[in-house]
Amino acid sequence: MWDNLSLKEVVELTKDPFPSIRKWVKEKGKKVIGSTIPDVPEEVIHAFDFLPVSLIGTDKPLKKAPSRLPDNACSLARSNLELVMSYEGDLFDGFVLPQVCDTTQHLSDIWRIHFPDKYTECFLAPRQVDRPSARYWTKEEIERLISSLSNWTNRKITDDGLNSSIALFNENKKLLKEIYDFKKKNPAALTNKELFSLIKLSMQVDKEEFNKSLKRIKDGLKPQKGEGYTDIVLAGITCDPPEVYALFDEIKLNIVADTLVTGTRYIDGVVAQNGNPVDALVDRHMNRMFFSPIHDNVYRNFEEIKTLYKENNAKAVIYIHIEFCESQEYDLPDLKNMLRKEGIPFHVMDTEYQTLSLSHLRTRLQAFFESLKGGAL
Ligand code: SF4
């Protein structure tokens, strides 16, 4: 089902992958475990023979979530809760929910109350990864998850089984990275929307099948540099709705680097193979790129964005702010000041999962790049 998709079909499926996931699950007789982002080791879930599906919000109307989460809870959390409460909850046999901020802590409690009959486990990744105990803690958490899934399924996984899942997921990331690297140099070969749809769909469908589509798409790409593109760095956690990418495409922005959990932070999560798989998963966690609520150094966000901007010779940094994300709201004032002092053009776009009209974002983005071209920034 997902092994022979064209780029156009990928973009279409990314809008709403759930009907096709339902069909696939029915055909294969598989069970589905959903996870909110970030950092749940999906390879572990796959090794237990489940389909791991990342929950990345919905643009469908909010009906039930507002009565469970206040209006000033982040848009991603409200949207994910709505996705499972009103639309897709019955598809999932269980959930593994990371707790990385106050919102995700409350969210997992609400989830547990709302789905008493489903498997619900939390994944408590350490948020200060420079503490001496962080490595030990991460390993304990991964082993606790394995043991929890084992108790629930009455099955055990082997190192070989987990290493096979790691190899499959690594292959997915390697293919995505090759396509991303190609697109950076050939911005007219595929759009930003197409590239980030490939990444997002990878987080939601069966990789054994989807890797075949990725390989075919990669092999079919033709060099096309195009003209008039402006290279930018995209910073943030997620970038939704997908029409935001279409906006970038419309004004010929070429994303040459990003810090998104649904972007490079995902692709870069390749895990070392052939050693102890749990240790290798711990290494990945300790070495991952910056993510707003998880850090080892308060300057790291700024340093990473500055490095990406300079190394890629980008012309500006666009920051995607998810409405009411408390972590981003803590980061933003300092980040703005530090980037301004460096003379790096910086534009913040406020996004909301249920937004249908992007005209206000378009006007501001166009004005920002007009000023940039005119030398006013
Ligand atoms: S980190 Fe931000 S976007 Fe993610 S759940 Fe917490 S508040 Fe929401």
mmCIF file of N, CA and C and ligand atoms in Angstrom, residues 37-38 73-77 100-104 107 237-238 291-293 322-328, ligand 1:
data_model
loop_
_atom_site.group_PDB
_atom_site.id
_atom_site.type_symbol
_atom_site.label_atom_id
_atom_site.label_comp_id
_atom_site.label_asym_id
_atom_site.label_seq_id
_atom_site.Cartn_x
_atom_site.Cartn_y
_atom_site.Cartn_z
ATOM 1 N N ILE A 37 4.983 13.356 20.223
ATOM 2 C CA ILE A 37 6.413 13.602 20.068
ATOM 3 C C ILE A 37 6.948 14.254 21.330
ATOM 4 N N PRO A 38 8.248 14.127 21.651
ATOM 5 C CA PRO A 38 9.309 13.509 20.867
ATOM 6 C C PRO A 38 9.937 12.326 21.598
ATOM 7 N N ALA A 73 -3.539 26.050 26.625
ATOM 8 C CA ALA A 73 -2.628 24.897 26.475
ATOM 9 C C ALA A 73 -2.153 24.890 25.023
ATOM 10 N N CYS A 74 -1.002 24.305 24.770
ATOM 11 C CA CYS A 74 -0.425 24.440 23.427
ATOM 12 C C CYS A 74 -1.315 23.781 22.376
ATOM 13 N N SER A 75 -1.236 24.367 21.208
ATOM 14 C CA SER A 75 -2.102 23.950 20.115
ATOM 15 C C SER A 75 -1.858 22.493 19.716
ATOM 16 N N LEU A 76 -0.597 22.040 19.766
ATOM 17 C CA LEU A 76 -0.293 20.658 19.379
ATOM 18 C C LEU A 76 -0.945 19.671 20.352
ATOM 19 N N ALA A 77 -0.860 19.971 21.657
ATOM 20 C CA ALA A 77 -1.431 19.067 22.658
ATOM 21 C C ALA A 77 -2.960 18.988 22.499
ATOM 22 N N VAL A 100 7.595 15.734 28.487
ATOM 23 C CA VAL A 100 8.740 16.630 28.325
ATOM 24 C C VAL A 100 8.465 18.044 28.816
ATOM 25 N N CYS A 101 7.199 18.333 29.132
ATOM 26 C CA CYS A 101 6.850 19.678 29.598
ATOM 27 C C CYS A 101 5.599 19.538 30.469
ATOM 28 N N ASP A 102 5.168 20.629 31.105
ATOM 29 C CA ASP A 102 3.990 20.539 31.976
ATOM 30 C C ASP A 102 2.775 20.052 31.188
ATOM 31 N N THR A 103 2.659 20.543 29.960
ATOM 32 C CA THR A 103 1.485 20.176 29.147
ATOM 33 C C THR A 103 1.451 18.678 28.891
ATOM 34 N N THR A 104 2.612 18.100 28.503
ATOM 35 C CA THR A 104 2.601 16.664 28.204
ATOM 36 C C THR A 104 2.404 15.827 29.474
ATOM 37 N N LEU A 107 -1.268 15.977 29.926
ATOM 38 C CA LEU A 107 -1.887 15.274 28.807
ATOM 39 C C LEU A 107 -1.890 13.767 29.028
ATOM 40 N N ILE A 237 9.691 23.260 16.535
ATOM 41 C CA ILE A 237 9.399 21.885 16.961
ATOM 42 C C ILE A 237 8.677 21.135 15.842
ATOM 43 N N THR A 238 7.531 21.678 15.419
ATOM 44 C CA THR A 238 6.819 21.129 14.263
ATOM 45 C C THR A 238 6.426 22.306 13.372
ATOM 46 N N PHE A 291 16.198 20.333 21.498
ATOM 47 C CA PHE A 291 14.728 20.341 21.483
ATOM 48 C C PHE A 291 14.308 21.179 22.676
ATOM 49 N N SER A 292 13.420 22.111 22.440
ATOM 50 C CA SER A 292 13.135 23.158 23.412
ATOM 51 C C SER A 292 13.093 22.705 24.890
ATOM 52 N N PRO A 293 12.282 21.710 25.263
ATOM 53 C CA PRO A 293 12.248 21.395 26.709
ATOM 54 C C PRO A 293 13.374 20.490 27.189
ATOM 55 N N ILE A 322 4.635 27.388 17.889
ATOM 56 C CA ILE A 322 3.326 26.750 18.048
ATOM 57 C C ILE A 322 2.565 27.536 19.114
ATOM 58 N N GLU A 323 1.348 27.921 18.791
ATOM 59 C CA GLU A 323 0.598 28.764 19.719
ATOM 60 C C GLU A 323 0.555 28.154 21.126
ATOM 61 N N PHE A 324 0.942 28.965 22.100
ATOM 62 C CA PHE A 324 0.933 28.616 23.525
ATOM 63 C C PHE A 324 1.896 27.493 23.910
ATOM 64 N N CYS A 325 2.927 27.259 23.087
ATOM 65 C CA CYS A 325 3.972 26.313 23.535
ATOM 66 C C CYS A 325 4.808 27.034 24.589
ATOM 67 N N GLU A 326 4.695 26.571 25.818
ATOM 68 C CA GLU A 326 5.360 27.276 26.922
ATOM 69 C C GLU A 326 6.886 27.242 26.789
ATOM 70 N N SER A 327 7.414 26.118 26.308
ATOM 71 C CA SER A 327 8.873 26.011 26.186
ATOM 72 C C SER A 327 9.400 27.000 25.167
ATOM 73 N N GLN A 328 8.737 27.075 24.044
ATOM 74 C CA GLN A 328 9.187 28.020 23.015
ATOM 75 C C GLN A 328 9.044 29.452 23.517
HETATM 76 S S1 SF4 B 1 6.943 21.220 24.139
HETATM 77 FE FE1 SF4 B 1 5.561 22.837 23.485
HETATM 78 S S2 SF4 B 1 4.540 22.005 21.661
HETATM 79 FE FE2 SF4 B 1 5.437 20.275 22.747
HETATM 80 S S3 SF4 B 1 3.738 19.574 24.067
HETATM 81 FE FE3 SF4 B 1 5.045 20.955 25.315
HETATM 82 S S4 SF4 B 1 4.020 22.942 25.135
HETATM 83 FE FE4 SF4 B 1 3.233 21.642 23.456
#
